[in-house]
Amino acid sequence: MRRILVFTHTGRQEAIAAAIETCSLLKAAGAITVMRRKDHEAMTDAIGEAIESIEILGEDCQIDDVDLGVVLGGDGSVLRAAELVREAPLPLVGVNLGHVGFLAEAERSELAATVDALVNQEYTVEERMTIEVKVWLDNVCLAETWALNEAAVEKANRERMVEVVIEVDGRPISTFGCDGVVMATPTGSTAYSFSAGGPVVWPDVAALIMVPISAHALFAKPLVVSPDSVMAVEILTRTDAGAVLWCDGRRTIELPPGARVEVTRSSRPVYLARLNTTPFSERLVNKFELPITGWRGPAKVDARRSATAALPVIGPGLQSVEPHHRDEPGIPMVARTDDGPE
């Protein structure tokens, strides 16, 4: 029998209700429900009695015995679950109970169909790049962690900017005062990086992203670099303003002046279960409710015709014309009236 680990947001009644329904659906489908003890206790308190046939993770079974994880909540819940199962590794599928839910694969209304597909193994598994994050000070590694979405260096005090220098592959790019710098994966490009003005990067693109936040500089544009590059942010010592490092909004460490944060691609990805093959472009439109009115789409293959002679074709007889002033006599570049050029 398949064991499916159910994660839920114990602080939300909607999530607990969804967990109770998920357990019932899994039992009816012949699967074994596995939960963490704290999630199981939250469900028990909500209904006033313990639900039978649920195994407790770490007591009745281990993470290696589990086939799949179901996360009931928003993107924050998926990030929390990824932190817990990354060592396994265990595929996760998110059921969105939040707002945008970019990491979620299904909505609350699709819960029954989702459980049925998972039990019958009607899904594919997708790898998502993660990053390794190291904090250095005077050649001493203060901390080492990872992130699925991003590592964000932020100013520690609201009233003072943090002075930084950004670096790629051991070469400085620019120095400026700012509110912070986000270093993200393609998965994280639709999260904090997106809010800071960074580009949307398709999840299957191998790249790393660096996005300054409210930088006081002429050149502080988002950068998209090779997945094999090393991105770094150094906190300058010309002021005593400190900073804080946040990884996926969950793990944090204070950064004193002189600290250095290095980000590289991790060799250990996170695995997400996909229930359908909806293109990322369509997910982008649906999640952000983007306007697409007026779109006509590409011509159908059987309706396409070869080009006609209506447009001139430039061949070997191409001529070049030297640049000239628009008012140069003899070259009618602009329409003229009696009062001069229009």
Short mmCIF file of C-alpha atoms in Angstrom, two decimals:
data_model
loop_
_atom_site.label_atom_id
_atom_site.label_comp_id
_atom_site.label_asym_id
_atom_site.label_seq_id
_atom_site.Cartn_x
_atom_site.Cartn_y
_atom_site.Cartn_z
CA MET A 1 0.00 0.00 0.00
CA ARG A 2 1.16 3.51 -0.77
CA ARG A 3 2.05 5.77 2.14
CA ILE A 4 1.25 9.45 1.64
CA LEU A 5 2.47 12.07 4.06
CA VAL A 6 -0.03 14.87 4.70
CA PHE A 7 1.23 18.29 5.77
CA THR A 8 -1.24 20.93 6.92
CA HIS A 9 -1.15 24.46 8.30
CA THR A 10 -2.23 23.81 11.89
CA GLY A 11 -2.95 27.49 12.50
CA ARG A 12 -5.76 27.64 9.94
CA GLN A 13 -9.12 25.96 10.39
CA GLU A 14 -9.56 25.68 6.63
CA ALA A 15 -6.31 23.72 6.38
CA ILE A 16 -7.29 21.39 9.23
CA ALA A 17 -10.66 20.74 7.58
CA ALA A 18 -8.89 19.96 4.30
CA ALA A 19 -6.55 17.58 6.13
CA ILE A 20 -9.48 15.71 7.69
CA GLU A 21 -11.09 15.33 4.26
CA THR A 22 -7.77 14.23 2.72
CA CYS A 23 -7.31 11.52 5.33
CA SER A 24 -10.82 10.23 4.64
CA LEU A 25 -10.23 10.21 0.88
CA LEU A 26 -6.89 8.40 1.24
CA LYS A 27 -8.41 5.74 3.47
CA ALA A 28 -11.26 5.18 1.01
CA ALA A 29 -8.74 4.86 -1.84
CA GLY A 30 -6.76 2.19 0.00
CA ALA A 31 -3.70 4.31 0.87
CA ILE A 32 -2.02 4.79 4.25
CA THR A 33 -2.05 8.32 5.66
CA VAL A 34 1.09 9.48 7.44
CA MET A 35 1.25 12.66 9.50
CA ARG A 36 3.56 14.45 11.87
CA ARG A 37 2.42 14.18 15.46
CA LYS A 38 1.70 17.92 15.77
CA ASP A 39 -0.54 17.86 12.68
CA HIS A 40 -2.34 14.77 13.94
CA GLU A 41 -2.93 16.36 17.35
CA ALA A 42 -4.29 19.51 15.72
CA MET A 43 -6.82 17.42 13.79
CA THR A 44 -7.75 15.48 16.91
CA ASP A 45 -8.39 18.70 18.84
CA ALA A 46 -10.51 20.05 15.96
CA ILE A 47 -12.91 17.09 15.82
CA GLY A 48 -12.67 15.95 19.45
CA GLU A 49 -11.43 12.45 18.68
CA ALA A 50 -8.48 10.71 17.07
CA ILE A 51 -8.75 9.59 13.46
CA GLU A 52 -7.91 5.91 13.07
CA SER A 53 -5.55 4.31 10.56
CA ILE A 54 -3.05 7.19 10.57
CA GLU A 55 0.64 6.46 11.02
CA ILE A 56 2.84 8.96 12.85
CA LEU A 57 6.04 9.94 11.09
CA GLY A 58 9.11 8.97 13.08
CA GLU A 59 7.13 6.55 15.26
CA ASP A 60 5.12 4.17 13.07
CA CYS A 61 7.22 4.76 9.92
CA GLN A 62 10.18 6.74 8.68
CA ILE A 63 10.45 9.28 5.89
CA ASP A 64 12.08 6.70 3.61
CA ASP A 65 8.92 4.57 3.85
CA VAL A 66 6.76 7.35 2.42
CA ASP A 67 5.97 7.54 -1.31
CA LEU A 68 4.69 11.11 -1.62
CA GLY A 69 3.89 14.25 0.33
CA VAL A 70 0.67 16.30 0.08
CA VAL A 71 0.89 19.90 1.31
CA LEU A 72 -2.35 21.67 2.25
CA GLY A 73 -1.76 25.42 2.34
CA GLY A 74 -0.04 28.18 0.42
CA ASP A 75 3.48 28.54 -0.92
CA GLY A 76 4.81 29.05 2.60
CA SER A 77 3.50 25.62 3.57
CA VAL A 78 5.20 24.04 0.54
CA LEU A 79 8.51 25.69 1.49
CA ARG A 80 8.11 24.41 5.04
CA ALA A 81 7.45 20.88 3.81
CA ALA A 82 10.38 21.02 1.39
CA GLU A 83 12.63 21.88 4.32
CA LEU A 84 11.46 18.78 6.19
CA VAL A 85 11.72 16.23 3.37
CA ARG A 86 14.70 17.50 1.36
CA GLU A 87 17.02 14.85 2.74
CA ALA A 88 14.71 12.02 1.62
CA PRO A 89 14.13 13.22 -1.19
CA LEU A 90 10.34 13.04 -1.33
CA PRO A 91 8.12 14.43 -4.13
CA LEU A 92 5.64 17.04 -2.91
CA VAL A 93 2.33 18.15 -4.36
CA GLY A 94 0.70 21.32 -3.10
CA VAL A 95 -3.02 21.91 -2.76
CA ASN A 96 -3.51 25.67 -2.69
CA LEU A 97 -5.40 27.15 0.24
CA GLY A 98 -3.71 30.53 -0.03
CA HIS A 99 -3.81 33.34 -2.58
CA VAL A 100 -1.49 32.94 -5.59
CA GLY A 101 -0.02 29.56 -4.70
CA PHE A 102 2.57 29.35 -7.48
CA LEU A 103 4.12 26.20 -6.01
CA ALA A 104 0.76 24.49 -5.65
CA GLU A 105 -0.40 22.00 -8.26
CA ALA A 106 -4.11 21.88 -7.43
CA GLU A 107 -6.84 23.99 -5.86
CA ARG A 108 -9.01 23.15 -2.85
CA SER A 109 -11.98 22.34 -5.07
CA GLU A 110 -9.89 19.66 -6.81
CA LEU A 111 -8.95 17.78 -3.64
CA ALA A 112 -10.86 14.56 -4.40
CA ALA A 113 -9.49 14.31 -7.94
CA THR A 114 -6.00 15.10 -6.67
CA VAL A 115 -6.04 12.32 -4.08
CA ASP A 116 -7.34 9.86 -6.68
CA ALA A 117 -4.52 10.75 -9.10
CA LEU A 118 -1.86 10.44 -6.40
CA VAL A 119 -3.04 7.06 -5.20
CA ASN A 120 -3.13 5.76 -8.79
CA GLN A 121 0.31 7.30 -9.50
CA GLU A 122 -1.05 9.49 -12.28
CA TYR A 123 1.59 12.18 -11.97
CA THR A 124 5.10 13.07 -13.05
CA VAL A 125 7.96 14.28 -10.90
CA GLU A 126 9.75 17.54 -11.69
CA GLU A 127 13.13 18.64 -10.36
CA ARG A 128 13.43 22.20 -9.07
CA MET A 129 16.82 23.84 -8.66
CA THR A 130 17.87 24.90 -5.18
CA ILE A 131 20.78 27.05 -4.01
CA GLU A 132 23.49 26.62 -1.39
CA VAL A 133 24.04 29.68 0.78
CA LYS A 134 27.14 30.43 2.86
CA VAL A 135 27.87 33.37 5.14
CA TRP A 136 31.49 34.41 5.63
CA LEU A 137 33.21 36.87 7.94
CA ASP A 138 37.01 37.25 7.97
CA ASN A 139 37.40 33.95 6.10
CA VAL A 140 35.33 32.11 8.70
CA CYS A 141 32.09 30.43 7.61
CA LEU A 142 29.45 31.63 10.05
CA ALA A 143 26.53 29.70 8.58
CA GLU A 144 25.56 27.39 5.74
CA THR A 145 22.05 26.69 4.53
CA TRP A 146 19.97 26.34 1.35
CA ALA A 147 16.90 27.76 -0.35
CA LEU A 148 14.33 26.72 -2.94
CA ASN A 149 13.10 30.25 -3.73
CA GLU A 150 15.70 32.78 -2.69
CA ALA A 151 18.35 34.08 -0.33
CA ALA A 152 17.59 37.72 0.49
CA VAL A 153 20.02 40.14 2.09
CA GLU A 154 17.96 42.91 3.70
CA LYS A 155 18.77 46.00 5.74
CA ALA A 156 18.49 45.42 9.47
CA ASN A 157 17.14 48.88 10.30
CA ARG A 158 14.28 50.51 8.47
CA GLU A 159 15.74 54.01 8.76
CA ARG A 160 19.12 53.16 7.22
CA MET A 161 20.12 51.70 3.87
CA VAL A 162 22.69 48.93 3.79
CA GLU A 163 25.83 49.55 1.72
CA VAL A 164 26.73 46.54 -0.45
CA VAL A 165 28.86 45.45 -3.36
CA ILE A 166 27.47 42.75 -5.63
CA GLU A 167 29.74 40.21 -7.29
CA VAL A 168 29.51 37.47 -9.92
CA ASP A 169 32.23 34.84 -10.39
CA GLY A 170 34.73 36.64 -8.22
CA ARG A 171 34.40 39.99 -10.03
CA PRO A 172 32.66 43.06 -8.56
CA ILE A 173 29.72 44.41 -10.55
CA SER A 174 28.64 47.51 -8.64
CA THR A 175 28.39 49.05 -5.20
CA PHE A 176 25.42 51.00 -3.84
CA GLY A 177 23.16 51.67 -0.93
CA CYS A 178 19.89 49.74 -1.00
CA ASP A 179 17.17 48.03 0.98
CA GLY A 180 18.68 44.67 0.05
CA VAL A 181 19.54 42.17 -2.67
CA VAL A 182 17.62 39.03 -3.66
CA MET A 183 19.47 36.01 -5.08
CA ALA A 184 16.91 33.61 -6.50
CA THR A 185 16.30 30.42 -8.44
CA PRO A 186 13.94 30.19 -11.43
CA THR A 187 11.33 28.78 -9.03
CA GLY A 188 11.79 31.85 -6.85
CA SER A 189 11.56 34.25 -9.79
CA THR A 190 7.79 34.53 -9.22
CA ALA A 191 8.18 35.17 -5.49
CA TYR A 192 10.26 37.84 -3.68
CA SER A 193 12.43 38.39 -6.76
CA PHE A 194 9.33 39.20 -8.83
CA SER A 195 8.07 41.67 -6.21
CA ALA A 196 11.45 43.42 -6.27
CA GLY A 197 11.23 43.92 -10.05
CA GLY A 198 13.11 40.85 -11.22
CA PRO A 199 12.34 38.86 -14.39
CA VAL A 200 10.04 35.86 -14.57
CA VAL A 201 12.18 32.85 -15.46
CA TRP A 202 10.65 29.59 -16.64
CA PRO A 203 11.30 26.78 -14.11
CA ASP A 204 13.13 24.58 -16.63
CA VAL A 205 15.65 27.34 -17.42
CA ALA A 206 19.01 26.72 -15.75
CA ALA A 207 19.97 30.13 -14.36
CA LEU A 208 20.50 32.17 -11.21
CA ILE A 209 18.99 35.62 -10.60
CA MET A 210 20.25 38.64 -8.66
CA VAL A 211 17.86 41.54 -8.01
CA PRO A 212 18.72 44.71 -6.04
CA ILE A 213 15.93 46.11 -3.87
CA SER A 214 15.37 49.88 -4.03
CA ALA A 215 18.99 50.58 -4.89
CA HIS A 216 20.24 54.17 -4.82
CA ALA A 217 22.30 53.81 -8.01
CA LEU A 218 22.23 54.51 -11.73
CA PHE A 219 23.02 50.88 -12.54
CA ALA A 220 21.19 48.41 -10.34
CA LYS A 221 19.41 46.18 -12.83
CA PRO A 222 18.38 42.54 -12.29
CA LEU A 223 21.01 40.07 -13.46
CA VAL A 224 20.45 36.59 -14.90
CA VAL A 225 23.64 34.54 -14.74
CA SER A 226 24.88 31.03 -15.47
CA PRO A 227 23.75 28.28 -13.09
CA ASP A 228 27.43 27.49 -12.57
CA SER A 229 28.23 31.04 -11.45
CA VAL A 230 28.94 32.16 -7.91
CA MET A 231 26.88 35.17 -6.80
CA ALA A 232 27.96 37.15 -3.76
CA VAL A 233 26.89 40.17 -1.75
CA GLU A 234 29.32 41.86 0.62
CA ILE A 235 28.20 44.21 3.40
CA LEU A 236 30.55 47.21 3.27
CA THR A 237 32.23 48.52 6.40
CA ARG A 238 32.16 52.23 5.55
CA THR A 239 29.03 52.48 7.70
CA ASP A 240 27.96 50.50 10.75
CA ALA A 241 24.64 49.51 9.16
CA GLY A 242 24.04 45.80 9.49
CA ALA A 243 21.87 43.46 7.47
CA VAL A 244 19.86 40.26 7.79
CA LEU A 245 19.89 37.18 5.57
CA TRP A 246 16.58 35.41 4.97
CA CYS A 247 16.38 32.10 3.11
CA ASP A 248 12.90 31.25 1.81
CA GLY A 249 11.55 33.57 4.49
CA ARG A 250 12.21 30.87 7.09
CA ARG A 251 15.88 30.65 8.02
CA THR A 252 17.68 33.81 9.09
CA ILE A 253 21.03 35.09 10.37
CA GLU A 254 22.26 38.58 11.21
CA LEU A 255 24.97 40.00 8.93
CA PRO A 256 27.43 42.43 10.53
CA PRO A 257 29.40 44.93 8.42
CA GLY A 258 32.08 43.04 6.51
CA ALA A 259 29.97 39.89 6.14
CA ARG A 260 29.83 38.14 2.78
CA VAL A 261 26.99 35.96 1.42
CA GLU A 262 27.84 33.49 -1.35
CA VAL A 263 25.22 31.65 -3.40
CA THR A 264 25.81 28.69 -5.71
CA ARG A 265 23.64 26.07 -7.36
CA SER A 266 22.99 23.11 -5.09
CA SER A 267 23.53 19.54 -6.21
CA ARG A 268 20.38 18.50 -4.32
CA PRO A 269 17.09 19.61 -5.94
CA VAL A 270 13.56 19.63 -4.56
CA TYR A 271 11.04 17.34 -6.25
CA LEU A 272 7.51 18.50 -7.08
CA ALA A 273 4.79 16.18 -8.32
CA ARG A 274 2.90 17.41 -11.39
CA LEU A 275 -0.65 16.24 -12.04
CA ASN A 276 -1.01 17.84 -15.45
CA THR A 277 1.11 19.19 -18.27
CA THR A 278 -0.19 22.78 -18.26
CA PRO A 279 2.52 24.99 -19.79
CA PHE A 280 4.17 27.46 -17.43
CA SER A 281 2.96 30.36 -19.60
CA GLU A 282 -0.64 29.30 -18.97
CA ARG A 283 0.01 28.92 -15.23
CA LEU A 284 1.50 32.41 -15.24
CA VAL A 285 -1.62 33.87 -16.86
CA ASN A 286 -3.96 32.00 -14.52
CA LYS A 287 -2.12 32.76 -11.27
CA PHE A 288 -1.66 36.47 -11.97
CA GLU A 289 -4.94 36.83 -13.89
CA LEU A 290 -3.10 38.49 -16.77
CA PRO A 291 -5.19 40.11 -19.54
CA ILE A 292 -4.96 38.22 -22.84
CA THR A 293 -7.98 39.66 -24.65
CA GLY A 294 -7.30 40.03 -28.37
CA TRP A 295 -4.86 37.14 -28.63
CA ARG A 296 -5.30 35.34 -31.97
CA GLY A 297 -2.63 32.67 -31.66
CA PRO A 298 -0.43 31.09 -34.32
CA ALA A 299 -1.90 30.06 -37.67
CA LYS A 300 -3.08 26.46 -37.89
CA VAL A 301 -0.60 24.21 -39.63
CA ASP A 302 -3.05 23.11 -42.33
CA ALA A 303 -4.05 26.74 -43.00
CA ARG A 304 -0.57 28.16 -43.46
CA ARG A 305 0.52 29.34 -46.91
CA SER A 306 3.89 30.28 -48.31
CA ALA A 307 4.84 33.96 -48.56
CA THR A 308 3.46 35.94 -51.50
CA ALA A 309 5.26 38.56 -53.59
CA ALA A 310 3.30 41.33 -51.88
CA LEU A 311 6.36 42.32 -49.83
CA PRO A 312 9.66 43.13 -51.54
CA VAL A 313 12.51 40.70 -51.02
CA ILE A 314 15.93 42.29 -50.48
CA GLY A 315 18.47 40.49 -52.58
CA PRO A 316 22.08 40.99 -53.70
CA GLY A 317 21.25 44.43 -55.08
CA LEU A 318 20.97 45.93 -51.61
CA GLN A 319 22.12 49.57 -51.48
CA SER A 320 23.27 51.55 -48.49
CA VAL A 321 22.64 55.24 -47.92
CA GLU A 322 24.93 57.46 -45.89
CA PRO A 323 23.36 59.24 -42.92
CA HIS A 324 22.16 62.76 -43.60
CA HIS A 325 20.41 65.64 -41.91
CA ARG A 326 16.63 65.38 -42.17
CA ASP A 327 16.43 68.89 -43.68
CA GLU A 328 19.16 68.33 -46.26
CA PRO A 329 17.93 69.65 -49.66
CA GLY A 330 17.08 67.10 -52.31
CA ILE A 331 16.21 64.30 -49.87
CA PRO A 332 12.47 64.38 -49.09
CA MET A 333 12.57 62.55 -45.74
CA VAL A 334 9.71 64.58 -44.25
CA ALA A 335 6.54 65.97 -45.67
CA ARG A 336 6.81 69.70 -46.28
CA THR A 337 4.31 72.53 -46.41
CA ASP A 338 4.72 76.14 -47.35
CA ASP A 339 5.48 76.89 -43.71
CA GLY A 340 8.34 74.36 -43.52
CA PRO A 341 8.63 70.77 -42.31
CA GLU A 342 5.62 69.28 -40.61
#
